mmCIF file of C-alpha atoms in Angstrom:
data_model
loop_
_atom_site.group_PDB
_atom_site.id
_atom_site.type_symbol
_atom_site.label_atom_id
_atom_site.label_comp_id
_atom_site.label_asym_id
_atom_site.label_seq_id
_atom_site.Cartn_x
_atom_site.Cartn_y
_atom_site.Cartn_z
ATOM 1 C CA MET A 1 -29.474 17.704 8.352
ATOM 2 C CA ALA A 2 -26.214 17.745 10.294
ATOM 3 C CA ASP A 3 -22.967 16.764 8.601
ATOM 4 C CA LEU A 4 -21.949 13.155 8.046
ATOM 5 C CA ILE A 5 -18.941 12.496 10.268
ATOM 6 C CA LEU A 6 -17.097 9.215 9.788
ATOM 7 C CA HIS A 7 -14.909 8.123 12.708
ATOM 8 C CA HIS A 8 -12.306 5.806 11.212
ATOM 9 C CA TYR A 9 -8.615 5.253 10.579
ATOM 10 C CA PRO A 10 -6.790 4.658 7.275
ATOM 11 C CA ASN A 11 -5.889 0.976 7.806
ATOM 12 C CA SER A 12 -9.377 -0.101 8.903
ATOM 13 C CA PRO A 13 -10.874 -2.474 6.301
ATOM 14 C CA PHE A 14 -14.498 -1.906 7.333
ATOM 15 C CA SER A 15 -13.817 1.831 7.081
ATOM 16 C CA GLU A 16 -12.698 1.320 3.498
ATOM 17 C CA LYS A 17 -16.058 -0.323 2.805
ATOM 18 C CA ILE A 18 -17.893 2.780 4.037
ATOM 19 C CA ARG A 19 -15.486 5.230 2.401
ATOM 20 C CA LEU A 20 -16.202 3.584 -0.955
ATOM 21 C CA ILE A 21 -19.977 3.655 -0.418
ATOM 22 C CA LEU A 22 -19.695 7.376 0.357
ATOM 23 C CA GLY A 23 -17.777 7.736 -2.899
ATOM 24 C CA TYR A 24 -20.292 5.681 -4.875
ATOM 25 C CA LYS A 25 -23.122 7.869 -3.624
ATOM 26 C CA LYS A 26 -21.047 11.038 -4.163
ATOM 27 C CA LEU A 27 -21.613 12.217 -0.613
ATOM 28 C CA ALA A 28 -19.624 14.853 1.250
ATOM 29 C CA TRP A 29 -18.358 13.780 4.661
ATOM 30 C CA LYS A 30 -16.124 14.834 7.495
ATOM 31 C CA SER A 31 -13.239 12.599 8.562
ATOM 32 C CA VAL A 32 -12.279 12.062 12.207
ATOM 33 C CA VAL A 33 -9.268 9.764 12.469
ATOM 34 C CA ILE A 34 -9.506 7.727 15.661
ATOM 35 C CA PRO A 35 -6.941 5.509 17.416
ATOM 36 C CA ALA A 36 -6.647 1.927 16.223
ATOM 37 C CA LEU A 37 -6.071 0.708 19.785
ATOM 38 C CA MET A 38 -7.525 1.429 23.196
ATOM 39 C CA PRO A 39 -7.731 3.743 25.075
ATOM 40 C CA LYS A 40 -10.249 5.738 23.017
ATOM 41 C CA PRO A 41 -11.792 8.314 25.377
ATOM 42 C CA ASP A 42 -13.253 10.480 22.602
ATOM 43 C CA VAL A 43 -14.805 7.450 20.912
ATOM 44 C CA LEU A 44 -16.408 6.234 24.126
ATOM 45 C CA ALA A 45 -17.778 9.702 24.861
ATOM 46 C CA LEU A 46 -19.906 9.272 21.748
ATOM 47 C CA THR A 47 -20.629 5.538 21.731
ATOM 48 C CA GLY A 48 -20.741 4.756 25.432
ATOM 49 C CA GLY A 49 -18.694 1.570 25.111
ATOM 50 C CA TYR A 50 -18.654 0.436 21.487
ATOM 51 C CA ARG A 51 -15.061 0.672 20.241
ATOM 52 C CA LYS A 52 -15.081 -0.994 16.810
ATOM 53 C CA THR A 53 -14.263 0.949 13.664
ATOM 54 C CA PRO A 54 -15.885 2.724 11.916
ATOM 55 C CA PHE A 55 -18.894 4.459 13.359
ATOM 56 C CA MET A 56 -20.788 7.348 11.829
ATOM 57 C CA GLN A 57 -22.106 10.452 13.531
ATOM 58 C CA VAL A 58 -24.925 12.702 12.358
ATOM 59 C CA GLY A 59 -25.320 15.406 14.971
ATOM 60 C CA ALA A 60 -26.198 13.640 18.230
ATOM 61 C CA ASP A 61 -26.987 10.314 16.533
ATOM 62 C CA ILE A 62 -24.295 7.634 16.484
ATOM 63 C CA PHE A 63 -24.560 4.717 14.038
ATOM 64 C CA CYS A 64 -22.501 1.637 14.903
ATOM 65 C CA ASP A 65 -21.398 -1.173 12.573
ATOM 66 C CA SER A 66 -20.802 -0.912 8.830
ATOM 67 C CA ALA A 67 -23.975 -2.906 8.064
ATOM 68 C CA LEU A 68 -26.178 -0.288 9.719
ATOM 69 C CA ILE A 69 -24.130 2.602 8.340
ATOM 70 C CA SER A 70 -24.672 1.192 4.847
ATOM 71 C CA ASP A 71 -28.437 1.194 5.396
ATOM 72 C CA VAL A 72 -28.346 4.767 6.701
ATOM 73 C CA LEU A 73 -26.419 5.974 3.661
ATOM 74 C CA GLU A 74 -28.960 4.245 1.414
ATOM 75 C CA HIS A 75 -31.815 6.083 3.165
ATOM 76 C CA LEU A 76 -29.925 9.356 2.881
ATOM 77 C CA GLN A 77 -29.013 8.949 -0.789
ATOM 78 C CA PRO A 78 -31.137 6.256 -2.489
ATOM 79 C CA THR A 79 -29.441 6.578 -5.871
ATOM 80 C CA PRO A 80 -27.326 4.909 -6.966
ATOM 81 C CA SER A 81 -28.662 2.092 -4.817
ATOM 82 C CA ILE A 82 -26.392 -0.413 -3.101
ATOM 83 C CA TYR A 83 -29.425 -2.704 -2.756
ATOM 84 C CA PRO A 84 -30.699 -2.807 -6.353
ATOM 85 C CA GLU A 85 -33.774 -4.859 -7.156
ATOM 86 C CA PRO A 86 -34.576 -7.638 -7.762
ATOM 87 C CA GLY A 87 -31.627 -9.257 -5.976
ATOM 88 C CA LYS A 88 -31.275 -7.228 -2.785
ATOM 89 C CA GLY A 89 -31.973 -10.246 -0.557
ATOM 90 C CA LEU A 90 -29.187 -12.187 -2.239
ATOM 91 C CA ALA A 91 -26.912 -9.137 -2.046
ATOM 92 C CA ARG A 92 -27.475 -8.759 1.700
ATOM 93 C CA THR A 93 -26.874 -12.448 2.306
ATOM 94 C CA LEU A 94 -23.655 -12.427 0.295
ATOM 95 C CA ALA A 95 -22.539 -9.257 2.094
ATOM 96 C CA GLN A 96 -23.066 -10.891 5.481
ATOM 97 C CA TRP A 97 -20.902 -13.854 4.382
ATOM 98 C CA ALA A 98 -18.228 -11.470 3.100
ATOM 99 C CA ASP A 99 -18.193 -9.428 6.308
ATOM 100 C CA SER A 100 -17.733 -12.587 8.384
ATOM 101 C CA SER A 101 -16.368 -15.769 6.776
ATOM 102 C CA LEU A 102 -14.431 -14.068 3.979
ATOM 103 C CA PHE A 103 -13.198 -11.292 6.249
ATOM 104 C CA TRP A 104 -11.824 -13.565 8.967
ATOM 105 C CA ALA A 105 -10.123 -15.907 6.499
ATOM 106 C CA ALA A 106 -8.539 -12.952 4.703
ATOM 107 C CA MET A 107 -7.372 -11.249 7.886
ATOM 108 C CA ALA A 108 -5.913 -14.435 9.376
ATOM 109 C CA HIS A 109 -3.922 -14.771 6.163
ATOM 110 C CA ASN A 110 -3.022 -11.073 6.058
ATOM 111 C CA LEU A 111 -1.830 -10.931 9.654
ATOM 112 C CA GLY A 112 0.142 -14.145 9.702
ATOM 113 C CA PRO A 113 3.844 -13.843 10.601
ATOM 114 C CA LYS A 114 4.912 -12.465 7.204
ATOM 115 C CA GLY A 115 2.113 -9.914 6.881
ATOM 116 C CA ALA A 116 2.369 -8.772 10.492
ATOM 117 C CA ALA A 117 6.134 -8.308 10.184
ATOM 118 C CA HIS A 118 5.540 -6.085 7.141
ATOM 119 C CA MET A 119 2.861 -4.015 8.905
ATOM 120 C CA PHE A 120 5.073 -3.255 11.882
ATOM 121 C CA ALA A 121 8.421 -3.032 10.086
ATOM 122 C CA GLY A 122 10.408 -0.036 11.253
ATOM 123 C CA GLY A 123 8.329 0.430 14.378
ATOM 124 C CA PRO A 124 9.216 -0.402 17.962
ATOM 125 C CA PRO A 125 8.625 -4.024 19.030
ATOM 126 C CA GLU A 126 6.080 -2.894 21.600
ATOM 127 C CA ALA A 127 3.808 -1.590 18.803
ATOM 128 C CA ALA A 128 3.261 -5.083 17.412
ATOM 129 C CA LEU A 129 2.739 -6.451 20.905
ATOM 130 C CA ALA A 130 0.202 -3.740 21.759
ATOM 131 C CA PHE A 131 -1.753 -4.474 18.570
ATOM 132 C CA SER A 132 -1.740 -8.199 19.290
ATOM 133 C CA GLU A 133 -2.926 -7.741 22.874
ATOM 134 C CA ASP A 134 -5.635 -5.272 21.848
ATOM 135 C CA ARG A 135 -7.085 -7.588 19.203
ATOM 136 C CA LYS A 136 -6.803 -10.578 21.531
ATOM 137 C CA ALA A 137 -8.999 -8.750 24.032
ATOM 138 C CA MET A 138 -11.502 -7.908 21.298
ATOM 139 C CA SER A 139 -11.738 -11.529 20.122
ATOM 140 C CA ALA A 140 -11.940 -13.286 23.484
ATOM 141 C CA GLY A 141 -13.746 -16.591 23.002
ATOM 142 C CA MET A 142 -13.608 -16.498 19.200
ATOM 143 C CA VAL A 143 -12.225 -19.422 17.220
ATOM 144 C CA ARG A 144 -9.543 -17.948 14.970
ATOM 145 C CA LEU A 145 -8.149 -19.654 11.887
ATOM 146 C CA ARG A 146 -4.462 -20.472 11.792
ATOM 147 C CA PRO A 147 -2.659 -18.792 8.851
ATOM 148 C CA ALA A 148 -2.258 -22.019 6.835
ATOM 149 C CA ASP A 149 -5.920 -22.952 7.227
ATOM 150 C CA ALA A 150 -6.908 -19.360 6.466
ATOM 151 C CA ALA A 151 -4.892 -19.341 3.251
ATOM 152 C CA ALA A 152 -6.654 -22.477 2.041
ATOM 153 C CA ALA A 153 -10.098 -21.026 2.788
ATOM 154 C CA TYR A 154 -9.142 -17.643 1.293
ATOM 155 C CA LYS A 155 -8.058 -19.271 -1.966
ATOM 156 C CA SER A 156 -11.368 -21.127 -2.199
ATOM 157 C CA TYR A 157 -13.333 -17.962 -1.505
ATOM 158 C CA LEU A 158 -11.375 -16.021 -4.130
ATOM 159 C CA ARG A 159 -12.171 -18.706 -6.708
ATOM 160 C CA ARG A 160 -15.851 -18.420 -5.865
ATOM 161 C CA LEU A 161 -15.731 -14.663 -6.335
ATOM 162 C CA SER A 162 -13.894 -15.148 -9.615
ATOM 163 C CA ASP A 163 -16.609 -17.507 -10.849
ATOM 164 C CA MET A 164 -19.191 -14.803 -10.161
ATOM 165 C CA LEU A 165 -17.231 -12.403 -12.366
ATOM 166 C CA ASP A 166 -17.016 -14.685 -15.421
ATOM 167 C CA ASP A 167 -19.495 -12.707 -17.521
ATOM 168 C CA GLN A 168 -20.283 -9.548 -15.564
ATOM 169 C CA PRO A 169 -18.260 -6.640 -14.140
ATOM 170 C CA PHE A 170 -19.585 -6.888 -10.563
ATOM 171 C CA LEU A 171 -20.547 -9.779 -8.315
ATOM 172 C CA LEU A 172 -24.264 -9.714 -9.004
ATOM 173 C CA GLY A 173 -24.523 -7.815 -12.256
ATOM 174 C CA GLN A 174 -23.645 -4.700 -14.175
ATOM 175 C CA VAL A 175 -23.434 -2.334 -11.196
ATOM 176 C CA PRO A 176 -21.913 -2.689 -7.729
ATOM 177 C CA CYS A 177 -24.126 -3.583 -4.775
ATOM 178 C CA ILE A 178 -23.595 -4.072 -1.047
ATOM 179 C CA ALA A 179 -22.041 -7.494 -1.766
ATOM 180 C CA ASP A 180 -19.252 -5.851 -3.777
ATOM 181 C CA PHE A 181 -18.413 -3.328 -1.074
ATOM 182 C CA SER A 182 -18.396 -6.032 1.614
ATOM 183 C CA ALA A 183 -16.276 -8.487 -0.365
ATOM 184 C CA TYR A 184 -13.829 -5.806 -1.460
ATOM 185 C CA HIS A 185 -12.533 -4.444 1.837
ATOM 186 C CA PRO A 186 -10.666 -7.522 3.210
ATOM 187 C CA LEU A 187 -9.085 -8.027 -0.218
ATOM 188 C CA TRP A 188 -8.137 -4.342 -0.243
ATOM 189 C CA PHE A 189 -6.287 -4.902 3.027
ATOM 190 C CA THR A 190 -4.369 -7.789 1.456
ATOM 191 C CA ARG A 191 -3.414 -5.783 -1.594
ATOM 192 C CA VAL A 192 -2.716 -2.384 -0.029
ATOM 193 C CA ARG A 193 -1.769 -2.965 3.616
ATOM 194 C CA THR A 194 -0.015 -6.359 3.482
ATOM 195 C CA PRO A 195 1.299 -6.553 -0.089
ATOM 196 C CA VAL A 196 3.960 -9.092 0.928
ATOM 197 C CA VAL A 197 1.186 -11.712 1.114
ATOM 198 C CA ALA A 198 -0.855 -10.383 -1.817
ATOM 199 C CA ASP A 199 0.468 -12.989 -4.252
ATOM 200 C CA ILE A 200 -2.611 -15.022 -3.273
ATOM 201 C CA LEU A 201 -4.680 -12.598 -5.367
ATOM 202 C CA GLN A 202 -2.681 -13.387 -8.511
ATOM 203 C CA LEU A 203 -4.443 -16.755 -8.708
ATOM 204 C CA THR A 204 -7.683 -14.995 -9.701
ATOM 205 C CA PRO A 205 -7.048 -12.293 -12.351
ATOM 206 C CA ALA A 206 -10.769 -11.583 -12.701
ATOM 207 C CA VAL A 207 -10.875 -10.635 -9.019
ATOM 208 C CA LEU A 208 -7.953 -8.236 -9.458
ATOM 209 C CA GLU A 209 -9.715 -6.568 -12.400
ATOM 210 C CA TRP A 210 -12.881 -6.247 -10.310
ATOM 211 C CA MET A 211 -10.819 -4.730 -7.481
ATOM 212 C CA ASP A 212 -9.518 -2.112 -9.902
ATOM 213 C CA ARG A 213 -13.096 -1.214 -10.828
ATOM 214 C CA MET A 214 -14.053 -0.930 -7.163
ATOM 215 C CA ASN A 215 -10.997 1.166 -6.311
ATOM 216 C CA ALA A 216 -11.854 3.592 -9.119
ATOM 217 C CA ILE A 217 -15.070 4.553 -7.302
ATOM 218 C CA GLY A 218 -13.096 6.693 -4.852
ATOM 219 C CA HIS A 219 -14.085 8.137 -1.496
ATOM 220 C CA GLY A 220 -16.270 11.105 -2.371
ATOM 221 C CA SER A 221 -15.691 14.579 -0.969
ATOM 222 C CA MET A 222 -13.854 14.385 2.366
ATOM 223 C CA GLU A 223 -13.001 17.191 4.797
ATOM 224 C CA LYS A 224 -10.664 16.682 7.746
ATOM 225 C CA PHE A 225 -12.277 17.128 11.146
ATOM 226 C CA ASP A 226 -11.230 16.343 14.719
ATOM 227 C CA ALA A 227 -12.721 14.572 17.713
ATOM 228 C CA ALA A 228 -13.138 17.705 19.821
ATOM 229 C CA ARG A 229 -15.255 19.383 17.164
ATOM 230 C CA ALA A 230 -17.240 16.179 16.614
ATOM 231 C CA ILE A 231 -18.080 15.973 20.319
ATOM 232 C CA ALA A 232 -19.002 19.661 20.343
ATOM 233 C CA ALA A 233 -21.239 19.093 17.318
ATOM 234 C CA ALA A 234 -23.054 16.315 19.188
ATOM 235 C CA ALA A 235 -23.517 18.510 22.263
ATOM 236 C CA ALA A 236 -24.982 21.295 20.116
ATOM 237 C CA GLU A 237 -27.692 19.061 18.580
ATOM 238 C CA GLU A 238 -30.730 17.138 19.769
ATOM 239 C CA PRO A 239 -30.956 13.504 18.645
ATOM 240 C CA MET A 240 -33.407 12.671 15.873
ATOM 241 C CA VAL A 241 -36.922 11.712 16.913
ATOM 242 C CA VAL A 242 -37.403 7.930 16.886
ATOM 243 C CA GLY A 243 -39.175 6.917 13.689
ATOM 244 C CA HIS A 244 -37.945 9.950 11.767
ATOM 245 C CA GLY A 245 -34.638 10.960 10.248
ATOM 246 C CA LEU A 246 -32.386 8.243 8.898
ATOM 247 C CA LEU A 247 -33.980 5.197 10.590
ATOM 248 C CA ARG A 248 -37.687 5.528 9.931
ATOM 249 C CA ASP A 249 -38.856 2.143 11.161
ATOM 250 C CA SER A 250 -40.102 2.513 14.746
ATOM 251 C CA THR A 251 -42.421 -0.496 15.109
ATOM 252 C CA PHE A 252 -41.513 -2.279 18.345
ATOM 253 C CA GLN A 253 -40.521 -5.909 17.830
ATOM 254 C CA ASP A 254 -40.202 -7.591 21.206
ATOM 255 C CA GLU A 255 -38.075 -10.751 21.182
ATOM 256 C CA HIS A 256 -36.685 -10.391 24.725
ATOM 257 C CA GLY A 257 -39.542 -9.385 27.013
ATOM 258 C CA ILE A 258 -37.740 -6.095 27.650
ATOM 259 C CA PRO A 259 -40.064 -3.090 27.361
ATOM 260 C CA LEU A 260 -39.087 0.236 25.868
ATOM 261 C CA GLY A 261 -37.757 2.576 28.514
ATOM 262 C CA SER A 262 -35.727 -0.163 30.210
ATOM 263 C CA ARG A 263 -32.043 0.163 31.063
ATOM 264 C CA VAL A 264 -30.259 -2.246 28.745
ATOM 265 C CA THR A 265 -26.901 -3.143 27.262
ATOM 266 C CA VAL A 266 -26.114 -3.901 23.629
ATOM 267 C CA THR A 267 -23.001 -5.924 22.851
ATOM 268 C CA ALA A 268 -21.520 -7.450 19.703
ATOM 269 C CA GLU A 269 -22.092 -11.211 19.449
ATOM 270 C CA SER A 270 -18.406 -12.004 19.003
ATOM 271 C CA PHE A 271 -15.679 -9.525 18.053
ATOM 272 C CA GLY A 272 -15.612 -6.473 20.327
ATOM 273 C CA PRO A 273 -17.262 -7.514 23.610
ATOM 274 C CA GLU A 274 -17.529 -4.044 25.179
ATOM 275 C CA PRO A 275 -21.169 -3.203 26.064
ATOM 276 C CA THR A 276 -22.993 0.066 25.553
ATOM 277 C CA GLU A 277 -25.572 0.853 28.227
ATOM 278 C CA GLY A 278 -28.546 3.162 27.928
ATOM 279 C CA GLU A 279 -32.321 3.464 27.821
ATOM 280 C CA LEU A 280 -33.949 1.309 25.152
ATOM 281 C CA ILE A 281 -35.997 3.658 22.992
ATOM 282 C CA ALA A 282 -36.310 1.538 19.828
ATOM 283 C CA ALA A 283 -36.169 -2.175 19.040
ATOM 284 C CA THR A 284 -37.384 -2.701 15.490
ATOM 285 C CA ARG A 285 -36.994 -5.569 13.050
ATOM 286 C CA THR A 286 -33.669 -4.056 11.916
ATOM 287 C CA HIS A 287 -32.100 -2.067 14.750
ATOM 288 C CA TYR A 288 -31.821 -1.120 18.404
ATOM 289 C CA THR A 289 -31.545 2.468 19.636
ATOM 290 C CA LEU A 290 -30.291 3.460 23.080
ATOM 291 C CA SER A 291 -30.518 6.914 24.629
ATOM 292 C CA ARG A 292 -27.581 7.847 26.825
ATOM 293 C CA ARG A 293 -25.947 10.982 28.195
ATOM 294 C CA ASP A 294 -22.295 11.995 28.256
ATOM 295 C CA GLU A 295 -20.939 14.972 30.182
ATOM 296 C CA ARG A 296 -19.103 16.254 27.095
ATOM 297 C CA ALA A 297 -21.340 15.123 24.216
ATOM 298 C CA GLY A 298 -24.741 15.632 25.844
ATOM 299 C CA THR A 299 -27.755 13.441 25.089
ATOM 300 C CA LEU A 300 -27.102 10.922 22.338
ATOM 301 C CA HIS A 301 -28.976 8.226 20.480
ATOM 302 C CA VAL A 302 -26.712 5.258 19.736
ATOM 303 C CA HIS A 303 -27.960 2.872 17.041
ATOM 304 C CA PHE A 304 -26.991 -0.767 16.413
ATOM 305 C CA PRO A 305 -28.097 -3.308 13.816
ATOM 306 C CA ARG A 306 -30.194 -6.109 15.256
ATOM 307 C CA ILE A 307 -28.274 -8.887 13.489
ATOM 308 C CA GLY A 308 -24.925 -9.496 15.150
ATOM 309 C CA TYR A 309 -25.758 -7.771 18.455
ATOM 310 C CA VAL A 310 -27.087 -8.971 21.800
ATOM 311 C CA LEU A 311 -29.646 -7.071 23.848
ATOM 312 C CA LYS A 312 -29.834 -7.660 27.605
ATOM 313 C CA ALA A 313 -31.457 -5.961 30.580
ATOM 314 C CA ALA A 314 -28.821 -3.963 32.434
ATOM 315 C CA THR A 315 -27.637 -5.326 35.731
ATOM 316 C CA PRO A 316 -28.840 -3.052 38.565
ATOM 317 C CA ALA A 317 -26.046 -1.019 40.159
#
């Protein structure tokens, strides 16, 4: 199999989630550091429109969204599992809450005036403005918490996590699961990237101890790579055959009346409204796959999780 290439940047919280899962599974991976802000021409050459971080590349297959990447890594390396039985349904449900409600409360707190000033201290004023405008474009139409409301919700969520850690080292038992990795990354951002607002974590010592255990997992074996080589690697490979490789479910599940082979777009439900267009070659109970071609990267299969993404027939040119 081709190398695992993670396209990410150091400050990205969802990237930290995947970096830790790679470490937990003791996987070797190549690191392509991508821009935090648009424009991202090398990213779009591979994804066709999707610009959120991270995404993972395996040859000419591109896996978008940390939820799908987590599933792919589980297929690739089943042990240790991040979906241990018998509670994997609960773990997935808790992870989805953590990646949404917990994440947005934490980030609204983290990037309030005090945290934002710390992040951009020493940089030119236009850097903070560019970040603000970029994220505003990504969250068009979203209802965002104000910092004071976010702090109140964040404190409540931290207490709930603390209660789960009363008599066990991880959220659902003796070993970490997908819920731990999903709940950890927004708290990691608070602690590591905006420490000036991290006093909120001191209210829940059990959570801080759990964070230390998660941090100790590490990031596995990483090798620096660059975008040009990643694009060349995609061009040199053929995408995996649908139903084989890392996403083995190929049973067509039609919820839209859109047949396979149609030109479609896939877009995130909320954050990150940029569509990816291509030929629909898979629509299973868990994921969508589009085939598209790029003049630099060649023929690619771009994969999205079904939950959290919107499939539509492409508008004729």
